[in-house]
Tab-separated table of C-alpha atoms in Angstrom:
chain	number	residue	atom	x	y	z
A	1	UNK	CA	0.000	0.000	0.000
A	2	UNK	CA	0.952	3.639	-0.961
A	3	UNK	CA	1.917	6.113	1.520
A	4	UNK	CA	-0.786	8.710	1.942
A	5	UNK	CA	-2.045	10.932	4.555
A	6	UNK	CA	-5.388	9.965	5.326
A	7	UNK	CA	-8.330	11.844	4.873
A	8	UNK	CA	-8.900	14.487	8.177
A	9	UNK	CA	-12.707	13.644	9.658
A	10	UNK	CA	-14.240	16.004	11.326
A	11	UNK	CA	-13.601	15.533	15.321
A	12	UNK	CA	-17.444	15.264	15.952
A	13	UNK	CA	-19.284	14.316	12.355
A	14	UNK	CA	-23.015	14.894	12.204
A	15	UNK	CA	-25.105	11.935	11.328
A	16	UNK	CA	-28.422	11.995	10.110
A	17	UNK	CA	-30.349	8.812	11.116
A	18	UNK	CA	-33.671	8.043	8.728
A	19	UNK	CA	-35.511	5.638	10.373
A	20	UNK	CA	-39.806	5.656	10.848
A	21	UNK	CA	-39.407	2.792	13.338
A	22	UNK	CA	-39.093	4.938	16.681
A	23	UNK	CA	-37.549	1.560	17.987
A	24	UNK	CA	-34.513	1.219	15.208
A	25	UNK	CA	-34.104	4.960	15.509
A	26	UNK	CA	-33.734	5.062	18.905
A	27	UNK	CA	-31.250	2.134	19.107
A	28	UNK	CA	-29.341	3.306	16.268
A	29	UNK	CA	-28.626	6.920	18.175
A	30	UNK	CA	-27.974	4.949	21.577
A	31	UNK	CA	-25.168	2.736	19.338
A	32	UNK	CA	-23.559	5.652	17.970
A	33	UNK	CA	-22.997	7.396	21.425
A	34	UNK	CA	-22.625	4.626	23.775
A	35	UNK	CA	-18.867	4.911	23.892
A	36	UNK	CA	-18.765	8.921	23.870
A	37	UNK	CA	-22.063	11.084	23.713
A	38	UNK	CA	-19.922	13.929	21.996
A	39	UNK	CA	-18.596	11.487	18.973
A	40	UNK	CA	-21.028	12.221	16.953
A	41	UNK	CA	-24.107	15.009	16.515
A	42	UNK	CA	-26.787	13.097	15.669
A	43	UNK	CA	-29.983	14.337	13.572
A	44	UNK	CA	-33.590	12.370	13.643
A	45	UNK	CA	-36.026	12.118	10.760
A	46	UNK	CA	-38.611	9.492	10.141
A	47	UNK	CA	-39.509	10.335	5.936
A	48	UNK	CA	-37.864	11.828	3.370
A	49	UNK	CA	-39.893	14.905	3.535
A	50	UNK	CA	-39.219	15.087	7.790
A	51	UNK	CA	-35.528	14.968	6.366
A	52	UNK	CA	-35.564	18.124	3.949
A	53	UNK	CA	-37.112	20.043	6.641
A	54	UNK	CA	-34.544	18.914	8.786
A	55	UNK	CA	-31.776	19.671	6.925
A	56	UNK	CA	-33.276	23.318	4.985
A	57	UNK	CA	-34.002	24.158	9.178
A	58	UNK	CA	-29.997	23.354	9.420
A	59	UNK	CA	-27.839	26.523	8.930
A	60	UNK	CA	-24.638	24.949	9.513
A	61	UNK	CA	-24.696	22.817	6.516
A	62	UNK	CA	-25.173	19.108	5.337
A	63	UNK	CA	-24.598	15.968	7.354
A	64	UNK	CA	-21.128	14.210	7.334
A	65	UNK	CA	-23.252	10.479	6.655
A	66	UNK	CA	-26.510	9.513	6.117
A	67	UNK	CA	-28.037	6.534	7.688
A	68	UNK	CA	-31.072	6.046	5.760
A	69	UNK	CA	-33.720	3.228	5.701
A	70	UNK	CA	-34.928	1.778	2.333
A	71	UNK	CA	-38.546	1.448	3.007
A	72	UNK	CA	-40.357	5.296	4.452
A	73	UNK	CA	-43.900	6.535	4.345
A	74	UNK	CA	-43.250	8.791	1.620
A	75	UNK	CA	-40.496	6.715	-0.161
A	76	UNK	CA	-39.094	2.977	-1.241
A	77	UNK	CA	-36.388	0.768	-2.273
A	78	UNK	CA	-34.082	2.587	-4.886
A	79	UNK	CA	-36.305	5.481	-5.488
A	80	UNK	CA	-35.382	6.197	-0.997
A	81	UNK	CA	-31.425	6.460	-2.184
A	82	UNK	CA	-31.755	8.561	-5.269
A	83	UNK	CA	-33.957	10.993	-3.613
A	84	UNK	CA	-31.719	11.099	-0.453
A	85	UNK	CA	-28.324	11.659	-3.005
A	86	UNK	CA	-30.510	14.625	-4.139
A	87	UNK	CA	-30.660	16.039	-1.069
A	88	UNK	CA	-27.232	15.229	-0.045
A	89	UNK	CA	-24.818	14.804	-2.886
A	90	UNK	CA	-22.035	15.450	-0.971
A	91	UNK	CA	-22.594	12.806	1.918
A	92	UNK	CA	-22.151	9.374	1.900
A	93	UNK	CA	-25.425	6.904	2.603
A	94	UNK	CA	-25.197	3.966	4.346
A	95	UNK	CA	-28.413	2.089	3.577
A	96	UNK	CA	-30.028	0.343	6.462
A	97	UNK	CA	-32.285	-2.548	6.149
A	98	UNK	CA	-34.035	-5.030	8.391
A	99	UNK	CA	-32.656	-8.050	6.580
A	100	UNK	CA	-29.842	-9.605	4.744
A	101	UNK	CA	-31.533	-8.832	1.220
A	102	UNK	CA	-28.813	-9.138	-1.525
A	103	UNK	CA	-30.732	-7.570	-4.144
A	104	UNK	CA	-32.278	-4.258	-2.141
A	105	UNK	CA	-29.070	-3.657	-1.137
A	106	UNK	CA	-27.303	-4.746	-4.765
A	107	UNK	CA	-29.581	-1.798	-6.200
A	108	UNK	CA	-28.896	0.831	-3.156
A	109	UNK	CA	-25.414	0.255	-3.531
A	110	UNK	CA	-25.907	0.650	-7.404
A	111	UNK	CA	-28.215	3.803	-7.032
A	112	UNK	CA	-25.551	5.752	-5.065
A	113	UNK	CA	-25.225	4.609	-1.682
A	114	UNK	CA	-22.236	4.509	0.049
A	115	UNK	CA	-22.458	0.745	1.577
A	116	UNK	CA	-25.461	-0.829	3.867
A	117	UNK	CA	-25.861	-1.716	6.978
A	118	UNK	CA	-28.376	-4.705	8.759
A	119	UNK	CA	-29.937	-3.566	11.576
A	120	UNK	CA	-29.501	-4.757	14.858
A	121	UNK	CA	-25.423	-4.987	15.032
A	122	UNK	CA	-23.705	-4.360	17.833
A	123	UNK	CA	-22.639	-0.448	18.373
A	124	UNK	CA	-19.049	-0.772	17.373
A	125	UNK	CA	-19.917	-2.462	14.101
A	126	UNK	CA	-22.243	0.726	13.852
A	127	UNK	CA	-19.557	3.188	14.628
A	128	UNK	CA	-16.626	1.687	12.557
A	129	UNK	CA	-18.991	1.711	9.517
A	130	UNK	CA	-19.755	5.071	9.681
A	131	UNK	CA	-16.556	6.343	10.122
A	132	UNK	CA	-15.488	4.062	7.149
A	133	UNK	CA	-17.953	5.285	4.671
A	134	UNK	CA	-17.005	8.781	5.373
A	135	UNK	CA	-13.183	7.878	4.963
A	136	UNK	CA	-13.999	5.842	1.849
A	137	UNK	CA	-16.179	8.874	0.874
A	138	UNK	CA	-13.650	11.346	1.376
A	139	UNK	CA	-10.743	9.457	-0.478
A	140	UNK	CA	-13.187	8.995	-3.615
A	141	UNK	CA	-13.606	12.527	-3.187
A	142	UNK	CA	-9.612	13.147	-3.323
A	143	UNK	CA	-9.337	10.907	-6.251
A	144	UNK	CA	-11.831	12.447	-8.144
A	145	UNK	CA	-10.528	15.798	-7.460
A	146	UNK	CA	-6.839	14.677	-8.027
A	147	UNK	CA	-8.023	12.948	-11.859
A	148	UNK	CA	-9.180	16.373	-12.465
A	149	UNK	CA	-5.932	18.198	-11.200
A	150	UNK	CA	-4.037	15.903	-13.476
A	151	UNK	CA	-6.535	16.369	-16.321
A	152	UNK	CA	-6.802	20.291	-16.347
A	153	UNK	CA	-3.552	21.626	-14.987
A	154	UNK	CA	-0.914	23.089	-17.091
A	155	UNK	CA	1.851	21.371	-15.818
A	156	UNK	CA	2.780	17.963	-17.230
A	157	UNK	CA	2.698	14.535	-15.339
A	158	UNK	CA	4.122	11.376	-16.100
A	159	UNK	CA	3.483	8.809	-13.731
A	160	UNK	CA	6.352	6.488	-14.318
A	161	UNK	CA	7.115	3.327	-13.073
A	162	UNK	CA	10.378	2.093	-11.188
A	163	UNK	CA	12.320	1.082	-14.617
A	164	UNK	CA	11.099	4.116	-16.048
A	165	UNK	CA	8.717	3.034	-18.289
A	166	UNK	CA	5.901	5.431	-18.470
A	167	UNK	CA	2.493	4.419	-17.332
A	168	UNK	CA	0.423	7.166	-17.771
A	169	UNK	CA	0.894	11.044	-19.437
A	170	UNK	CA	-1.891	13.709	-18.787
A	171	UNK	CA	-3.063	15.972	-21.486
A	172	UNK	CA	-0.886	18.684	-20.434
A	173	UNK	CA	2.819	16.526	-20.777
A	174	UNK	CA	1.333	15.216	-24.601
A	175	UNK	CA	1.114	18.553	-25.635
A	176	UNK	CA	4.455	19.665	-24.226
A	177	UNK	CA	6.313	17.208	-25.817
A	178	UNK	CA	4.010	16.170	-29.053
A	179	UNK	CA	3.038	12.107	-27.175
A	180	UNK	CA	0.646	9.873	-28.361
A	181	UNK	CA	-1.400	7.518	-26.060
A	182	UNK	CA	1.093	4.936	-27.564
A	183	UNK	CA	4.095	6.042	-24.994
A	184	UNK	CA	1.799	4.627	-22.419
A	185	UNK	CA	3.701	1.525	-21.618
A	186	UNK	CA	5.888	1.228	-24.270
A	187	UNK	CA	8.310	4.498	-23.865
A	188	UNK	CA	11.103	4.698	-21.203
A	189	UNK	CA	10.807	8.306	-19.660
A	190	UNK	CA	14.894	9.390	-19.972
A	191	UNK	CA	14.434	8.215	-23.851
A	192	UNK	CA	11.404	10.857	-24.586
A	193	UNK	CA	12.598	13.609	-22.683
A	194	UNK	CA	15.078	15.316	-24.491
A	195	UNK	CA	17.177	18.824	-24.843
A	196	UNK	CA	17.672	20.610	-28.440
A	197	UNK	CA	20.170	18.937	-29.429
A	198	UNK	CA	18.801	15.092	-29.023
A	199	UNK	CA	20.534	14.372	-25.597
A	200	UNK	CA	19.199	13.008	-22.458
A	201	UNK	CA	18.281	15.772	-20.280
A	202	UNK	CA	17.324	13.271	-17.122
A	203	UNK	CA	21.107	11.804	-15.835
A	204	UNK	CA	22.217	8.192	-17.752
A	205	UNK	CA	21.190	6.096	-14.467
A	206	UNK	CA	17.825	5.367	-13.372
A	207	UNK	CA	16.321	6.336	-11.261
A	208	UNK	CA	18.536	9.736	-10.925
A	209	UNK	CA	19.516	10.703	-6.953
A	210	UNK	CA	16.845	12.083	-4.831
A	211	UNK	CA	17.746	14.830	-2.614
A	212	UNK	CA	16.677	15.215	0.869
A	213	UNK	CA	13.425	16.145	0.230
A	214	UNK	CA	13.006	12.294	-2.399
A	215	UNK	CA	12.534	14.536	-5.505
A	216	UNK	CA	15.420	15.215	-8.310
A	217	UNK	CA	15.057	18.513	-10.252
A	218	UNK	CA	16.650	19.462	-13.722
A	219	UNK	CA	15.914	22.338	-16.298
A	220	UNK	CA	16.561	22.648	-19.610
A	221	UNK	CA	15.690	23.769	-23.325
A	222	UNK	CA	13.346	21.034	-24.472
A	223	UNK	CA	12.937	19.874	-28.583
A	224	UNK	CA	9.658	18.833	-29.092
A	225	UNK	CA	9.115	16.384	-31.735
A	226	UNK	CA	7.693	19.131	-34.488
A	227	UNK	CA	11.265	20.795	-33.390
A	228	UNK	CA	9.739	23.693	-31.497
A	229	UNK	CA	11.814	24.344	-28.638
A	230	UNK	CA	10.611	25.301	-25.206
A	231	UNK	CA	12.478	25.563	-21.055
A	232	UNK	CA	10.799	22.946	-18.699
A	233	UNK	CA	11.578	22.771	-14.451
A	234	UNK	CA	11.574	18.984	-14.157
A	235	UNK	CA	10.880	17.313	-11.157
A	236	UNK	CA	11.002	13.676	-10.317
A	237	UNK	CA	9.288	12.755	-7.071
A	238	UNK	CA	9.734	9.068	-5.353
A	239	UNK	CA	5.944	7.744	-4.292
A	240	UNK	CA	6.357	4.952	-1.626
A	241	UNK	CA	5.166	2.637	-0.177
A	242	UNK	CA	4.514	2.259	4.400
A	243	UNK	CA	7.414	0.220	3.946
A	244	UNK	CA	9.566	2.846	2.644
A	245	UNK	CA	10.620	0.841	-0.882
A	246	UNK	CA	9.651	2.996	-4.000
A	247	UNK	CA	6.229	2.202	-5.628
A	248	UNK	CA	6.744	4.409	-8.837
A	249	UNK	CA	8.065	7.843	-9.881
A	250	UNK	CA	5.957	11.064	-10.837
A	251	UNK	CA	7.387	13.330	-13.333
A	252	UNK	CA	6.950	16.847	-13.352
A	253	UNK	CA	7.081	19.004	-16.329
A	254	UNK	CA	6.171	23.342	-16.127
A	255	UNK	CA	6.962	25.425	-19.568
A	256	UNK	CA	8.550	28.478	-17.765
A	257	UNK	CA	9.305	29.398	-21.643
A	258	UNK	CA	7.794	33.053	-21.279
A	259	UNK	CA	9.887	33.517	-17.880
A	260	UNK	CA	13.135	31.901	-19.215
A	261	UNK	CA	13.189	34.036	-22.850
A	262	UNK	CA	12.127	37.554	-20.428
A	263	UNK	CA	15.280	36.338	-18.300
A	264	UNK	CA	17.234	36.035	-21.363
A	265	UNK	CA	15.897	39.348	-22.260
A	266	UNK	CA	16.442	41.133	-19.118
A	267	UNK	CA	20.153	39.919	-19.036
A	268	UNK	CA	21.104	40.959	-22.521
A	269	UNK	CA	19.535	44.170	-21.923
A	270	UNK	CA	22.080	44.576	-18.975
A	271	UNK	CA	25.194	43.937	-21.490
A	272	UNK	CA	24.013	45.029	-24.494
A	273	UNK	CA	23.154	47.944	-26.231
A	274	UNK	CA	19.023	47.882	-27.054
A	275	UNK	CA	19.150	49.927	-30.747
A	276	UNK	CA	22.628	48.012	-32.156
A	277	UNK	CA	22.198	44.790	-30.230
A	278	UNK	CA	25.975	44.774	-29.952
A	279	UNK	CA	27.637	44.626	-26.443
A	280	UNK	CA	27.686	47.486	-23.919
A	281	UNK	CA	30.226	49.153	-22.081
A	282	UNK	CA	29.833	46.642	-19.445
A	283	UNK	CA	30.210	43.335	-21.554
A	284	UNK	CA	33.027	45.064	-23.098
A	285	UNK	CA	35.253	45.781	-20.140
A	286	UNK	CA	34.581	42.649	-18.839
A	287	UNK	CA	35.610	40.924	-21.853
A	288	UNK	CA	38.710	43.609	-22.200
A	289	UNK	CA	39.367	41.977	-18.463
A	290	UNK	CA	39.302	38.275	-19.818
A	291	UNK	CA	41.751	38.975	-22.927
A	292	UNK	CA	44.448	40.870	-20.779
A	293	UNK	CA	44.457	37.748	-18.598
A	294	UNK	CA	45.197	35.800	-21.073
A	295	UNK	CA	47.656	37.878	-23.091
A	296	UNK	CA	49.197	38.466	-19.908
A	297	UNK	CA	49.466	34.756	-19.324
A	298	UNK	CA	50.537	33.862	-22.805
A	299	UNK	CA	53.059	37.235	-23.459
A	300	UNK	CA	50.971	37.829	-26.099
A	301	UNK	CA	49.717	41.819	-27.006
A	302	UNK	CA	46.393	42.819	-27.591
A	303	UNK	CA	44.733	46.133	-28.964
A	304	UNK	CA	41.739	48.641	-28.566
A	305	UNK	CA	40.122	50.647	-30.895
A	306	UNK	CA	37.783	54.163	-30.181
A	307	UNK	CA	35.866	54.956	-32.706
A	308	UNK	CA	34.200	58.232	-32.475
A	309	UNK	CA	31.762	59.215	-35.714
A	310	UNK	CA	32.370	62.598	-37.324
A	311	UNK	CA	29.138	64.443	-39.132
A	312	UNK	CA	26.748	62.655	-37.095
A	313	UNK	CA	24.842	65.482	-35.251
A	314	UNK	CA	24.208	67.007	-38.673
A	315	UNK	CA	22.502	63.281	-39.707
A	316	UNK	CA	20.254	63.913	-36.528
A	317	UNK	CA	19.820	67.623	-37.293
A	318	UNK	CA	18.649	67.144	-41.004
A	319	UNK	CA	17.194	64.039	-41.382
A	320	UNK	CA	15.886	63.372	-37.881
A	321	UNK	CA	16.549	61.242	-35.162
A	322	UNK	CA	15.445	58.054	-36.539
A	323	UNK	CA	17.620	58.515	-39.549
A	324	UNK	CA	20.380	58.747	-37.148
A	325	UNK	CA	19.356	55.777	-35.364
A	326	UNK	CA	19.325	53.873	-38.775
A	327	UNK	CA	23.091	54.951	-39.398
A	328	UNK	CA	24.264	53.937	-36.218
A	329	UNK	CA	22.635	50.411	-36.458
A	330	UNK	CA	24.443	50.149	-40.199
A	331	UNK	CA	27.903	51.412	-38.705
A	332	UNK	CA	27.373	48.363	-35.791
A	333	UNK	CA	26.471	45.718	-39.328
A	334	UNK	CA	29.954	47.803	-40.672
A	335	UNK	CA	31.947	47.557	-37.851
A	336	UNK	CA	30.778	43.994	-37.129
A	337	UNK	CA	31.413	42.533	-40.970
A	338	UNK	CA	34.935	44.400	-40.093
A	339	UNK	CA	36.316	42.474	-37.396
A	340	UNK	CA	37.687	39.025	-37.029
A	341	UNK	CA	35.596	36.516	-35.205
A	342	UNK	CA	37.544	37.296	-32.049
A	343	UNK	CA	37.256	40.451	-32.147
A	344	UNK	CA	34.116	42.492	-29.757
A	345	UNK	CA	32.576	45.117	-31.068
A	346	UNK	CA	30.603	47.395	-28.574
A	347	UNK	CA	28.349	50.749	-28.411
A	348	UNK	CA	29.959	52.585	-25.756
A	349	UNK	CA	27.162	54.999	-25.754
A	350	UNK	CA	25.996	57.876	-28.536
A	351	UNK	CA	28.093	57.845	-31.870
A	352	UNK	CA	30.969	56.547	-29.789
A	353	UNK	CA	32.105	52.285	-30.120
A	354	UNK	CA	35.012	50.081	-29.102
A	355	UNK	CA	36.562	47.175	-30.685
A	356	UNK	CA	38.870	44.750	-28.581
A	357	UNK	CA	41.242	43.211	-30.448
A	358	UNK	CA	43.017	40.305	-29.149
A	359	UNK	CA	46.271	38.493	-29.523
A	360	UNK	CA	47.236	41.589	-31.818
A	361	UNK	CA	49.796	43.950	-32.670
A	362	UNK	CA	50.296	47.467	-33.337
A	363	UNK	CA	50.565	46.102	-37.290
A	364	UNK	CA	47.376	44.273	-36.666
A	365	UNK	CA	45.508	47.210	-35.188
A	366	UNK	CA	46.451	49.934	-37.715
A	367	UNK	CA	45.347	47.752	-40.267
A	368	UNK	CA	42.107	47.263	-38.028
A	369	UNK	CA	41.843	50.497	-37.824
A	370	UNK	CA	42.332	51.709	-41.334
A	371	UNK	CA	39.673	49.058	-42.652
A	372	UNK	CA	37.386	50.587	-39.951
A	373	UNK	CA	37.928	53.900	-41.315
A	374	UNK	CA	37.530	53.022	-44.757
A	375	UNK	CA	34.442	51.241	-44.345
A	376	UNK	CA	32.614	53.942	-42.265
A	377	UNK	CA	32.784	56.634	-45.185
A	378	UNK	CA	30.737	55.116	-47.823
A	379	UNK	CA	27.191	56.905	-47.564
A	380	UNK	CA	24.373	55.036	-46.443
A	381	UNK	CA	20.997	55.190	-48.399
A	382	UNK	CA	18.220	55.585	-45.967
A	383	UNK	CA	14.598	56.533	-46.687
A	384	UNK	CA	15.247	59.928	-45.425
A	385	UNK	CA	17.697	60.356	-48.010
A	386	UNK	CA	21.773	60.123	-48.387
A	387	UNK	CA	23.639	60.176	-44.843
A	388	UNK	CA	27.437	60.452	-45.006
A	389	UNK	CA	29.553	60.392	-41.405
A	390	UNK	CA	33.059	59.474	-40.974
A	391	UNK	CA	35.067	58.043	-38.090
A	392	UNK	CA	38.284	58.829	-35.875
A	393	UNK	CA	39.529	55.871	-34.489
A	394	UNK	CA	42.212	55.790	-31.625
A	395	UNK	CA	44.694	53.336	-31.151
A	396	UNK	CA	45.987	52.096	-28.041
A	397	UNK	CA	47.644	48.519	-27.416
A	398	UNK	CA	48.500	45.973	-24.283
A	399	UNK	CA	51.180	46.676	-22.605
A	400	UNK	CA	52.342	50.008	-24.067
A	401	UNK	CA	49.251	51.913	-23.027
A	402	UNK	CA	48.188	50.104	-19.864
A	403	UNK	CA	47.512	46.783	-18.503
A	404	UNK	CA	43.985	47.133	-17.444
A	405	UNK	CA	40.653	47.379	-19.185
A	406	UNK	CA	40.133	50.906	-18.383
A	407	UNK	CA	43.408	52.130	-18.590
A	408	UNK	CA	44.022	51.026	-22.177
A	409	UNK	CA	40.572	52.498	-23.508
A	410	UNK	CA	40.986	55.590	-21.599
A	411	UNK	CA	44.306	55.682	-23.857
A	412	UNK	CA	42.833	54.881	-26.633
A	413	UNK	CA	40.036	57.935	-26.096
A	414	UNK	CA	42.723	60.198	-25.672
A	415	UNK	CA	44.313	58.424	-29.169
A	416	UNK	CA	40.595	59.537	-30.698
A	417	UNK	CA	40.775	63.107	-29.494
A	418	UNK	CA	44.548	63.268	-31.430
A	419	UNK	CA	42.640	62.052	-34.761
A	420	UNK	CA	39.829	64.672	-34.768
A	421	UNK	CA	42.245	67.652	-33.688
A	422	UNK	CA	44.599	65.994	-36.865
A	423	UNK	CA	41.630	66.285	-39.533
A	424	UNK	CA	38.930	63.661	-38.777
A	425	UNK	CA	38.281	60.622	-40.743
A	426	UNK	CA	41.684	58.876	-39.949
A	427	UNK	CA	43.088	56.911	-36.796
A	428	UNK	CA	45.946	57.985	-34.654
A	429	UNK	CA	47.486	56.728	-31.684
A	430	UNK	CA	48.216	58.507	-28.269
A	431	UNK	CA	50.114	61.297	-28.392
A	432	UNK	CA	54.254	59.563	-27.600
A	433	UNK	CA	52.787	56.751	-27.602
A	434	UNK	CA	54.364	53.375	-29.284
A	435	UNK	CA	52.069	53.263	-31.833
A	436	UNK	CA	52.045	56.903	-32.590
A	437	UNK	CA	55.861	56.198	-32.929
A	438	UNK	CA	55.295	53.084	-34.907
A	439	UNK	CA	53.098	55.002	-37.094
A	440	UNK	CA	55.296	57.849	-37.907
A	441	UNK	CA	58.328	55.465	-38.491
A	442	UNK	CA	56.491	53.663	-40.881
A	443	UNK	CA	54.911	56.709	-42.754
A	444	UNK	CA	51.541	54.801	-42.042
A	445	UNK	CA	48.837	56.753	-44.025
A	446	UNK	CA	46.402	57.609	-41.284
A	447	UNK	CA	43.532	58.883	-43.134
């Protein structure tokens, strides 16, 4: 047997006894409180109709069990039951009858009541079968309410047994992951529950490791088998037995889809820029922080560019501001197409961006920075009309011009600044810097 917490009775249920023999009736209430005259509030009728009045006279509600005789003034036999379910569908009726009639009590049981009960028992067989039709009643009442939980509810539930075979999906779990009714004993549960890319998302031995609390939990991106892809919590809870050993598994499936992609969305929106898409000034340093780690490890130099764009204002000024916005999105696509695979590109803010350029030297970087250059000048052809900027792109490099994040893109700023005072549209490193040097002992055409 399962492990389940029984049903809670109510500490003093109220019976309602139907009886026209004063006799029965009478002995039937002495039975019920002859052991403790505050078990159980009892209620007297002798018909059907004495019992409506009884119970539309009762402000406190229905009774907890009915113990109803078959044959009344106003009533008999099957028609008694289905007239007293009508009155009290939510009760359980325990039929009483005078003799051990098979078939009277075949059709009460049949008609809706709850069991039966001969008359003239002893008290405790009296008790114990009241109790147990409103514990049976109440656990019918749990099942029926937990098929509909399973039925309705938007998570998905496999119960699965202890090899993993799956014995039964609800609605919910077929749509999530596009099961027939033919998985139903024939599909292992680690085989049909898969990531995006076809692997096992539940671990390779079965049953996975419960925690403390005898559930294991797992998320991931989910394939369904049309391909659509969606982010399921998973939860795989032990259901055992009194004797602790496990009687089968239930498998837990919520779409948190919606929440997972706004996550998503919330974190790129904290490192990276919302109109370019490319990486902020955040992502950027902290990228910046990871490459100077590793050149430093390696003796290996790295570079940074500043790009600041010349003639933009006017853009804004003459053609409005979502003209501008246009032109910086195509200078990102530029700048992006420009750059090695390695290489960031960021939005620093404005008409300002930054590439990081690692495992590269000063050669490397002018060159970067000359293609940059180059590419920025042709005119872009937006509905507004023709819009023509240029860009002035410093130069700084790891370890000439610093050996941290900031410190090298401050430098290369400051490398910027030198190629707009020089004549715009041309990079430039910091003023004495080694690549200014390298540049003028090359005669590196900087424009």
């Amino acid at each position: 047997m399962e492990t389940s917490a029984a049903p809670a009775l109510k500490e003093r249920p109220v019976v309602l006894i139907v009886e026209d023999e004063p006799g029965d009736a009478h002995l039937i209430r002495i039975q019920l409180l002859e052991r403790d005259p505050r078990a159980f509030e009892v209620l007297m009728a002798d018909s059907l109709e004495s019992a409506r009045r009884t119970l539309a006279e009762r402000p406190e509600g229905l009774p907890d069990v009915v113990l109803l005789d078959l044959n009344l003034p106003d009533s008999t036999g099957l028609e008694t039951v289905r007239r007293m379910r009508g009155m009290v569908p939510d009760a359980p009726v325990v039929v009483l009858t005078g003799l051990d009639n098979p078939a009277a009590i075949g059709s009460a049981l049949q008609g809706g009541a709850e069991d039966y009960l001969v008359k003239g028992g002893d008290g405790q067989t009296l008790r114990r079968a009241v109790r147990y039709a409103m514990l049976r009643h109440q656990r019918d009442e749990d099942a029926r309410l937990a098929e509909t939980v399973f039925t309705v509810t938007d998570s998905g539930i496999a119960v699965v047994a202890t090899n993993g075979q799956i014995q039964r999906l609800n609605p919910a779990f077929r749509d999530m992951t596009d099961l027939g009714d033919d998985s139903e004993g024939r599909d292992r549960l680690s085989d049909v529950l898969l990531d995006e890319d076809g692997s096992r998302i539940l671990p390779d031995t079965w049953p996975p490791k419960m925690g403390p609390e005898d559930y294991w939990e797992g998320e991931a991106w989910n394939a369904r088998h049309g391909g659509d892809r969606f982010f399921t919590v998973i939860r795989l809870h032990a259901v055992r037995r009194e004797d602790g050993s496990v009687a089968r598994y239930v498998a837990v499936l919520h779409d948190i889809t919606d929440r997972k992609l706004n996550e998503e969305k919330l974190a790129r929106q904290a490192t990276h820029d919302h109109l370019t898409g490319l990486p902020n000034r955040f992502l950027f340093l902290d990228r910046s922080d990871a490459a100077l780690r590793t050149a430093q490890r390696y003796s290996v130099r790295c570079a940074m560019l500043y790009v600041d764009l010349d003639g933009f204002k006017p853009v804004n000024d003459t053609l409005g501001h979502a003209a501008g916005d246009r032109v910086l999105q195509g200078v990102a696509r530029r700048l992006g197409d420009a750059v090695r695979s390695s290489d960031t590109v960021a939005r620093l803010g404005g008409d300002e961006f930054a590439i990081l350029l690692p495992n590269c030297t000063a050669a490397d970087a002018v060159a970067m920075a000359a293609k940059v250059v180059d590419s920025v000048r042709a005119p872009f052809e937006l509905p507004e009309g023709e819009a023509r900027v240029t860009a002035s792109v410093g130069i700084a490099t790891f370890p000439d011009d610093g050996v941290e994040a900031k410190e090298i893109l401050s430098a290369a700023d400051e490398a910027m600044y030198t190629a707009k005072k020089t004549g715009k549209n041309r990079f430039s490193g910091k003023d004495g810097s080694e690549t200014a040097l390298w540049l003028e002992k090359n005669q590196v055409p900087t424009g």
